PDB file of C-alpha atoms in Angstrom:
ATOM      1  CA  MET F   1      51.497  35.213  53.363  1.00  0.00           C
ATOM      2  CA  ALA F   2      51.935  35.133  49.569  1.00  0.00           C
ATOM      3  CA  LEU F   3      51.195  31.398  49.498  1.00  0.00           C
ATOM      4  CA  SER F   4      47.995  32.014  51.462  1.00  0.00           C
ATOM      5  CA  ILE F   5      46.879  34.566  48.860  1.00  0.00           C
ATOM      6  CA  GLN F   6      47.697  32.149  46.023  1.00  0.00           C
ATOM      7  CA  ILE F   7      45.695  29.373  47.692  1.00  0.00           C
ATOM      8  CA  ARG F   8      42.718  31.691  48.208  1.00  0.00           C
ATOM      9  CA  CYS F   9      42.895  32.805  44.554  1.00  0.00           C
ATOM     10  CA  PHE F  10      42.899  29.142  43.484  1.00  0.00           C
ATOM     11  CA  GLU F  11      39.885  28.448  45.722  1.00  0.00           C
ATOM     12  CA  MET F  12      38.070  31.433  44.191  1.00  0.00           C
ATOM     13  CA  LEU F  13      38.843  30.125  40.699  1.00  0.00           C
ATOM     14  CA  LEU F  14      37.301  26.776  41.635  1.00  0.00           C
ATOM     15  CA  VAL F  15      34.216  28.584  42.895  1.00  0.00           C
ATOM     16  CA  MET F  16      33.918  30.603  39.698  1.00  0.00           C
ATOM     17  CA  LEU F  17      34.181  27.436  37.596  1.00  0.00           C
ATOM     18  CA  ALA F  18      31.602  25.690  39.746  1.00  0.00           C
ATOM     19  CA  LEU F  19      29.104  28.525  39.427  1.00  0.00           C
ATOM     20  CA  GLY F  20      28.201  27.204  36.014  1.00  0.00           C
ATOM     21  CA  THR F  21      25.938  24.671  37.771  1.00  0.00           C
ATOM     22  CA  PRO F  22      22.727  25.676  39.520  1.00  0.00           C
ATOM     23  CA  ALA F  23      23.355  26.560  43.158  1.00  0.00           C
ATOM     24  CA  PHE F  24      20.524  24.378  44.406  1.00  0.00           C
ATOM     25  CA  ALA F  25      22.115  21.323  42.763  1.00  0.00           C
ATOM     26  CA  GLN F  26      25.020  21.739  45.159  1.00  0.00           C
ATOM     27  CA  ILE F  27      22.901  21.128  48.239  1.00  0.00           C
ATOM     28  CA  GLU F  28      23.907  17.443  48.335  1.00  0.00           C
ATOM     29  CA  ALA F  29      27.630  17.923  48.686  1.00  0.00           C
ATOM     30  CA  ARG F  30      30.039  20.705  48.057  1.00  0.00           C
ATOM     31  CA  GLY F  31      31.739  18.643  45.361  1.00  0.00           C
ATOM     32  CA  SER F  32      34.265  20.693  43.409  1.00  0.00           C
ATOM     33  CA  LEU F  33      33.703  23.631  45.726  1.00  0.00           C
ATOM     34  CA  SER F  34      35.025  21.706  48.700  1.00  0.00           C
ATOM     35  CA  GLY F  35      38.665  22.087  47.836  1.00  0.00           C
ATOM     36  CA  CYS F  36      39.137  18.325  48.183  1.00  0.00           C
ATOM     37  CA  ASP F  37      41.197  16.547  45.553  1.00  0.00           C
ATOM     38  CA  GLN F  38      38.659  14.295  43.845  1.00  0.00           C
ATOM     39  CA  LYS F  39      41.456  11.871  42.873  1.00  0.00           C
ATOM     40  CA  MET F  40      42.381  11.115  46.474  1.00  0.00           C
ATOM     41  CA  ALA F  41      40.954   8.187  48.426  1.00  0.00           C
ATOM     42  CA  LEU F  42      40.553   7.498  52.144  1.00  0.00           C
ATOM     43  CA  PRO F  43      44.061   5.988  52.516  1.00  0.00           C
ATOM     44  CA  ASP F  44      45.534   9.166  51.018  1.00  0.00           C
ATOM     45  CA  TYR F  45      43.798  11.287  53.670  1.00  0.00           C
ATOM     46  CA  TRP F  46      44.844   8.849  56.407  1.00  0.00           C
ATOM     47  CA  ASN F  47      48.456   9.394  55.293  1.00  0.00           C
ATOM     48  CA  GLN F  48      47.982  13.164  55.371  1.00  0.00           C
ATOM     49  CA  LEU F  49      46.566  12.914  58.887  1.00  0.00           C
ATOM     50  CA  LYS F  50      49.534  10.817  60.027  1.00  0.00           C
ATOM     51  CA  SER F  51      51.881  13.638  59.067  1.00  0.00           C
ATOM     52  CA  SER F  52      49.485  16.461  60.089  1.00  0.00           C
ATOM     53  CA  PRO F  53      47.039  15.073  62.674  1.00  0.00           C
ATOM     54  CA  ARG F  54      45.307  18.423  63.209  1.00  0.00           C
ATOM     55  CA  SER F  55      44.671  19.102  59.516  1.00  0.00           C
ATOM     56  CA  SER F  56      41.122  20.404  59.231  1.00  0.00           C
ATOM     57  CA  ALA F  57      41.308  20.081  55.443  1.00  0.00           C
ATOM     58  CA  ALA F  58      42.337  16.398  55.476  1.00  0.00           C
ATOM     59  CA  SER F  59      39.693  15.539  58.079  1.00  0.00           C
ATOM     60  CA  TYR F  60      37.044  17.447  56.119  1.00  0.00           C
ATOM     61  CA  CYS F  61      37.899  15.704  52.850  1.00  0.00           C
ATOM     62  CA  MET F  62      37.908  12.326  54.562  1.00  0.00           C
ATOM     63  CA  ALA F  63      34.479  13.151  55.995  1.00  0.00           C
ATOM     64  CA  GLU F  64      33.178  14.055  52.524  1.00  0.00           C
ATOM     65  CA  LEU F  65      34.325  10.714  51.133  1.00  0.00           C
ATOM     66  CA  LEU F  66      32.743   8.857  54.039  1.00  0.00           C
ATOM     67  CA  LEU F  67      29.509  10.788  53.522  1.00  0.00           C
ATOM     68  CA  GLN F  68      29.443   9.833  49.839  1.00  0.00           C
ATOM     69  CA  GLN F  69      29.756   6.202  50.977  1.00  0.00           C
ATOM     70  CA  ARG F  70      26.905   6.807  53.451  1.00  0.00           C
ATOM     71  CA  GLU F  71      29.157   5.958  56.401  1.00  0.00           C
ATOM     72  CA  TYR F  72      27.288   8.449  58.548  1.00  0.00           C
ATOM     73  CA  GLN F  73      28.850   7.970  61.986  1.00  0.00           C
ATOM     74  CA  ALA F  74      32.391   7.837  60.616  1.00  0.00           C
ATOM     75  CA  SER F  75      31.649  10.924  58.547  1.00  0.00           C
ATOM     76  CA  VAL F  76      30.317  12.876  61.555  1.00  0.00           C
ATOM     77  CA  ASN F  77      33.420  11.870  63.520  1.00  0.00           C
ATOM     78  CA  ALA F  78      35.687  13.124  60.739  1.00  0.00           C
ATOM     79  CA  PHE F  79      33.748  16.402  60.409  1.00  0.00           C
ATOM     80  CA  ARG F  80      34.119  16.860  64.182  1.00  0.00           C
ATOM     81  CA  ASP F  81      37.865  16.205  63.849  1.00  0.00           C
ATOM     82  CA  SER F  82      37.904  18.928  61.205  1.00  0.00           C
ATOM     83  CA  LEU F  83      36.189  21.323  63.633  1.00  0.00           C
ATOM     84  CA  ARG F  84      38.799  20.495  66.317  1.00  0.00           C
ATOM     85  CA  GLY F  85      41.666  20.791  63.872  1.00  0.00           C
ATOM     86  CA  ASP F  86      43.905  23.655  62.832  1.00  0.00           C
ATOM     87  CA  GLY F  87      41.021  25.612  61.282  1.00  0.00           C
ATOM     88  CA  TYR F  88      42.621  25.850  57.844  1.00  0.00           C
ATOM     89  CA  PRO F  89      41.073  26.620  55.498  1.00  0.00           C
ATOM     90  CA  GLU F  90      38.515  28.609  57.422  1.00  0.00           C
ATOM     91  CA  TRP F  91      35.534  27.388  55.391  1.00  0.00           C
ATOM     92  CA  THR F  92      35.939  23.888  56.863  1.00  0.00           C
ATOM     93  CA  LYS F  93      34.178  25.098  60.011  1.00  0.00           C
ATOM     94  CA  VAL F  94      30.955  26.360  58.447  1.00  0.00           C
ATOM     95  CA  TRP F  95      30.731  23.504  55.970  1.00  0.00           C
ATOM     96  CA  SER F  96      31.444  20.863  58.621  1.00  0.00           C
ATOM     97  CA  HIS F  97      28.445  22.136  60.576  1.00  0.00           C
ATOM     98  CA  ILE F  98      26.269  22.048  57.456  1.00  0.00           C
ATOM     99  CA  GLN F  99      27.363  18.557  56.493  1.00  0.00           C
ATOM    100  CA  ILE F 100      26.859  17.249  60.036  1.00  0.00           C
ATOM    101  CA  GLY F 101      23.391  18.790  59.950  1.00  0.00           C
ATOM    102  CA  LYS F 102      22.638  16.955  56.715  1.00  0.00           C
ATOM    103  CA  ILE F 103      23.680  13.665  58.292  1.00  0.00           C
ATOM    104  CA  PHE F 104      21.408  14.336  61.247  1.00  0.00           C
ATOM    105  CA  ASP F 105      18.552  15.070  58.822  1.00  0.00           C
ATOM    106  CA  ILE F 106      19.234  11.830  56.936  1.00  0.00           C
ATOM    107  CA  THR F 107      19.224   9.875  60.197  1.00  0.00           C
ATOM    108  CA  HIS F 108      15.984  11.516  61.382  1.00  0.00           C
ATOM    109  CA  GLN F 109      17.548  13.665  64.105  1.00  0.00           C
ATOM    110  CA  ARG F 110      15.983  16.960  63.056  1.00  0.00           C
ATOM    111  CA  GLU F 111      16.617  18.853  66.307  1.00  0.00           C
ATOM    112  CA  ARG F 112      20.326  18.061  66.133  1.00  0.00           C
ATOM    113  CA  ALA F 113      20.372  19.040  62.452  1.00  0.00           C
ATOM    114  CA  ILE F 114      18.787  22.396  63.267  1.00  0.00           C
ATOM    115  CA  ALA F 115      21.419  23.028  65.946  1.00  0.00           C
ATOM    116  CA  GLU F 116      24.198  22.386  63.396  1.00  0.00           C
ATOM    117  CA  TYR F 117      22.637  24.663  60.771  1.00  0.00           C
ATOM    118  CA  GLN F 118      22.339  27.388  63.412  1.00  0.00           C
ATOM    119  CA  LEU F 119      26.021  26.966  64.310  1.00  0.00           C
ATOM    120  CA  ALA F 120      26.859  27.336  60.622  1.00  0.00           C
ATOM    121  CA  ILE F 121      24.895  30.594  60.447  1.00  0.00           C
ATOM    122  CA  GLN F 122      26.450  31.853  63.684  1.00  0.00           C
ATOM    123  CA  SER F 123      29.927  31.296  62.235  1.00  0.00           C
ATOM    124  CA  GLY F 124      29.311  34.277  59.945  1.00  0.00           C
ATOM    125  CA  ASP F 125      31.277  32.516  57.171  1.00  0.00           C
ATOM    126  CA  ASP F 126      29.352  32.686  53.913  1.00  0.00           C
ATOM    127  CA  THR F 127      31.948  30.878  51.809  1.00  0.00           C
ATOM    128  CA  ASP F 128      30.264  29.477  48.710  1.00  0.00           C
ATOM    129  CA  GLY F 129      26.838  30.575  49.969  1.00  0.00           C
ATOM    130  CA  ALA F 130      27.068  28.542  53.178  1.00  0.00           C
ATOM    131  CA  ILE F 131      24.754  30.762  55.197  1.00  0.00           C
ATOM    132  CA  SER F 132      21.987  30.789  52.607  1.00  0.00           C
ATOM    133  CA  GLN F 133      22.275  27.015  52.289  1.00  0.00           C
ATOM    134  CA  ALA F 134      22.080  26.616  56.085  1.00  0.00           C
ATOM    135  CA  ARG F 135      18.981  28.825  56.123  1.00  0.00           C
ATOM    136  CA  GLU F 136      17.422  26.760  53.331  1.00  0.00           C
ATOM    137  CA  LEU F 137      18.150  23.573  55.279  1.00  0.00           C
ATOM    138  CA  LEU F 138      16.499  25.063  58.360  1.00  0.00           C
ATOM    139  CA  GLU F 139      13.325  25.410  56.294  1.00  0.00           C
ATOM    140  CA  HIS F 140      13.580  22.158  54.313  1.00  0.00           C
ATOM    141  CA  PRO F 141      15.302  19.117  55.818  1.00  0.00           C
ATOM    142  CA  PHE F 142      17.992  17.542  53.699  1.00  0.00           C
ATOM    143  CA  GLU F 143      17.166  14.352  51.802  1.00  0.00           C
ATOM    144  CA  TRP F 144      19.314  12.275  49.463  1.00  0.00           C
ATOM    145  CA  SER F 145      18.159  12.478  45.872  1.00  0.00           C
ATOM    146  CA  GLU F 146      17.151   9.169  44.323  1.00  0.00           C
ATOM    147  CA  ASP F 147      20.111   9.146  41.908  1.00  0.00           C
ATOM    148  CA  ARG F 148      22.734   9.106  44.665  1.00  0.00           C
TER     149      ARG F 148
END
């Protein structure tokens, strides 16, 4: 229980540090808010998944890396693994739906994207402004910026 509180406090600290950037700039990826170690690579997450195959966090972080590489199908698969995983941390659910929705927008599957954004809203989890971002994405489909 105490470790869980410490982890949540650390996550909140990361959020507070990240709030120095405009919220709309974070629409592309959660970046430092995601809780993923930016120094880790795909093989590192594969190793984590070997020891903890149901780790929602490891699957989520792997999905983020794959998304950055524009490996859309592999990324969706990893986000879905995160949704089927152990559910820790809880924010992986809402953000997996949002990120899957973005991929569907990128690949011109707007109806599927809308369904994912609605699932994110229905989760009731507003970690890092997830619900407002999902609502924004319902109104304005996600597009990669030119500098990505």
